[in-house]
Amino acid sequence: MKQKGSQQWQDGYPFEKTIKNDIAQGYAYVVTLEQEIIAYVVISHKEEPTYKEIKGAWLNNEPYTVIHRMAVGEKGRGKGIASYIMDQAEEISMEISIFSIRVDTNFDNYVMKHILEKKNYAYCGIIQVRDGEREAFQKNLR
């Protein structure tokens, strides 16, 4: 991310403890290529505390899926992996009758913001996370 000019995740985040917790809670997903992990994401149906307050407004207050910590490694870049992950999150969400997805990203994470635009996510406002503000997005699936 630093090479792409983003300030997001420049303090060692996501921490090993965070990833272990993702796995323990069953929210961690990976994409593999030739038995090598090339991408990681959290797809959670648990309410996100940092989404309770927003400078702006969410599209609705229905139950939602959260996408966090999406990272595509160098071997996965340029292969549409991020779009594939977003599609999978939608399928997983709809399978359990949740028809809304929320996600946030740093103001300078232009790659993620491009993906969100391409996947028709609506900009909803600004939220506060542990290390600063993030732009928040939502998509209704019905």
Short mmCIF file of C-alpha atoms in Angstrom, two decimals:
data_model
loop_
_atom_site.label_atom_id
_atom_site.label_comp_id
_atom_site.label_asym_id
_atom_site.label_seq_id
_atom_site.Cartn_x
_atom_site.Cartn_y
_atom_site.Cartn_z
CA MET A 1 0.00 0.00 0.00
CA LYS A 2 2.89 2.29 0.72
CA GLN A 3 4.19 1.74 -2.83
CA LYS A 4 0.79 2.88 -4.13
CA GLY A 5 1.03 6.07 -2.06
CA SER A 6 -1.48 5.14 0.64
CA GLN A 7 -0.95 5.92 4.30
CA GLN A 8 -3.32 3.11 5.31
CA TRP A 9 -1.81 0.21 7.29
CA GLN A 10 1.62 1.77 7.72
CA ASP A 11 1.86 0.90 11.43
CA GLY A 12 1.99 -2.89 11.12
CA TYR A 13 -1.77 -3.35 10.94
CA PRO A 14 -3.37 -5.81 10.51
CA PHE A 15 -1.61 -7.28 13.52
CA GLU A 16 -1.02 -11.01 13.92
CA LYS A 17 -3.43 -11.03 16.88
CA THR A 18 -6.10 -9.44 14.67
CA ILE A 19 -5.70 -12.10 11.97
CA LYS A 20 -5.76 -14.93 14.53
CA ASN A 21 -8.97 -13.49 15.95
CA ASP A 22 -10.48 -13.28 12.43
CA ILE A 23 -9.68 -16.97 11.91
CA ALA A 24 -10.99 -18.00 15.35
CA GLN A 25 -14.29 -16.22 14.70
CA GLY A 26 -14.68 -17.80 11.25
CA TYR A 27 -14.55 -14.51 9.35
CA ALA A 28 -11.24 -15.00 7.53
CA TYR A 29 -11.20 -15.99 3.86
CA VAL A 30 -8.31 -16.52 1.50
CA VAL A 31 -7.90 -16.85 -2.24
CA THR A 32 -5.25 -19.28 -3.42
CA LEU A 33 -3.39 -19.78 -6.66
CA GLU A 34 -1.34 -22.93 -7.13
CA GLN A 35 -1.69 -23.69 -3.39
CA GLU A 36 -0.34 -20.26 -2.40
CA ILE A 37 -2.40 -17.62 -0.60
CA ILE A 38 -2.64 -14.57 -2.84
CA ALA A 39 -5.43 -12.65 -1.07
CA TYR A 40 -7.03 -12.27 2.34
CA VAL A 41 -10.30 -10.74 3.47
CA VAL A 42 -12.67 -10.63 6.42
CA ILE A 43 -16.34 -11.13 5.63
CA SER A 44 -18.30 -10.67 8.84
CA HIS A 45 -21.99 -10.50 9.65
CA LYS A 46 -21.30 -9.08 13.10
CA GLU A 47 -22.26 -5.46 13.70
CA GLU A 48 -19.25 -3.14 13.41
CA PRO A 49 -19.00 -0.79 16.42
CA THR A 50 -17.14 1.89 14.48
CA TYR A 51 -20.10 2.13 12.08
CA LYS A 52 -22.51 3.34 14.77
CA GLU A 53 -21.42 6.95 14.32
CA ILE A 54 -20.98 8.38 10.85
CA LYS A 55 -20.53 11.90 9.54
CA GLY A 56 -23.07 11.37 6.80
CA ALA A 57 -25.71 8.64 6.60
CA TRP A 58 -25.87 4.95 5.82
CA LEU A 59 -28.29 3.92 3.07
CA ASN A 60 -30.40 2.03 5.63
CA ASN A 61 -30.30 0.48 9.08
CA GLU A 62 -30.90 -3.12 7.99
CA PRO A 63 -28.54 -5.93 9.01
CA TYR A 64 -25.33 -5.82 7.01
CA THR A 65 -22.21 -7.74 6.11
CA VAL A 66 -18.86 -6.06 6.66
CA ILE A 67 -15.81 -6.41 4.44
CA HIS A 68 -12.54 -5.69 6.24
CA ARG A 69 -8.81 -6.13 5.74
CA MET A 70 -8.93 -7.03 2.05
CA ALA A 71 -5.41 -7.48 0.76
CA VAL A 72 -4.29 -8.90 -2.57
CA GLY A 73 -0.67 -9.96 -2.84
CA GLU A 74 1.61 -9.20 -5.75
CA LYS A 75 0.91 -12.55 -7.47
CA GLY A 76 -2.81 -11.78 -7.43
CA ARG A 77 -2.69 -8.26 -8.81
CA GLY A 78 -4.21 -7.57 -12.19
CA LYS A 79 -6.24 -10.79 -12.14
CA GLY A 80 -9.57 -9.38 -10.92
CA ILE A 81 -9.15 -10.95 -7.47
CA ALA A 82 -10.56 -7.95 -5.58
CA SER A 83 -13.68 -7.95 -7.76
CA TYR A 84 -14.00 -11.70 -7.25
CA ILE A 85 -13.79 -11.21 -3.47
CA MET A 86 -16.46 -8.52 -3.55
CA ASP A 87 -18.72 -10.81 -5.61
CA GLN A 88 -18.16 -13.66 -3.15
CA ALA A 89 -19.01 -11.39 -0.21
CA GLU A 90 -22.30 -10.55 -1.89
CA GLU A 91 -23.11 -14.23 -2.48
CA ILE A 92 -22.22 -15.19 1.10
CA SER A 93 -24.35 -12.34 2.41
CA MET A 94 -27.40 -13.16 0.29
CA GLU A 95 -27.18 -16.86 1.21
CA ILE A 96 -27.98 -15.90 4.80
CA SER A 97 -30.58 -13.27 3.81
CA ILE A 98 -28.47 -10.21 4.54
CA PHE A 99 -28.96 -7.73 1.74
CA SER A 100 -26.54 -4.94 2.57
CA ILE A 101 -22.76 -4.66 2.68
CA ARG A 102 -20.69 -1.96 4.35
CA VAL A 103 -17.00 -1.28 3.92
CA ASP A 104 -14.57 1.50 4.75
CA THR A 105 -11.21 2.55 3.38
CA ASN A 106 -8.60 5.23 3.75
CA PHE A 107 -9.11 8.47 1.83
CA ASP A 108 -5.99 7.75 -0.27
CA ASN A 109 -6.65 4.08 -1.04
CA TYR A 110 -7.51 4.80 -4.65
CA VAL A 111 -7.36 1.14 -5.70
CA MET A 112 -10.07 0.14 -3.21
CA LYS A 113 -12.14 3.21 -3.98
CA HIS A 114 -12.00 2.33 -7.69
CA ILE A 115 -13.21 -1.21 -6.91
CA LEU A 116 -16.04 0.13 -4.77
CA GLU A 117 -17.11 2.49 -7.55
CA LYS A 118 -16.94 -0.32 -10.12
CA LYS A 119 -19.08 -2.53 -7.85
CA ASN A 120 -21.68 0.24 -7.35
CA TYR A 121 -21.06 1.01 -3.70
CA ALA A 122 -22.44 4.34 -2.52
CA TYR A 123 -20.32 6.79 -0.57
CA CYS A 124 -22.03 7.34 2.80
CA GLY A 125 -19.67 9.51 4.82
CA ILE A 126 -16.78 9.45 7.28
CA ILE A 127 -16.27 7.09 10.22
CA GLN A 128 -13.64 7.09 12.95
CA VAL A 129 -11.37 4.05 13.43
CA ARG A 130 -8.47 3.40 15.80
CA ASP A 131 -5.96 5.42 13.79
CA GLY A 132 -8.04 8.08 12.06
CA GLU A 133 -10.92 8.73 9.75
CA ARG A 134 -12.05 6.46 6.94
CA GLU A 135 -14.46 6.87 4.07
CA ALA A 136 -17.50 4.61 4.43
CA PHE A 137 -19.46 2.92 1.65
CA GLN A 138 -22.53 0.72 1.42
CA LYS A 139 -24.28 -1.37 -1.19
CA ASN A 140 -27.83 -2.71 -1.11
CA LEU A 141 -28.13 -6.14 -2.68
CA ARG A 142 -31.80 -6.04 -3.57
#
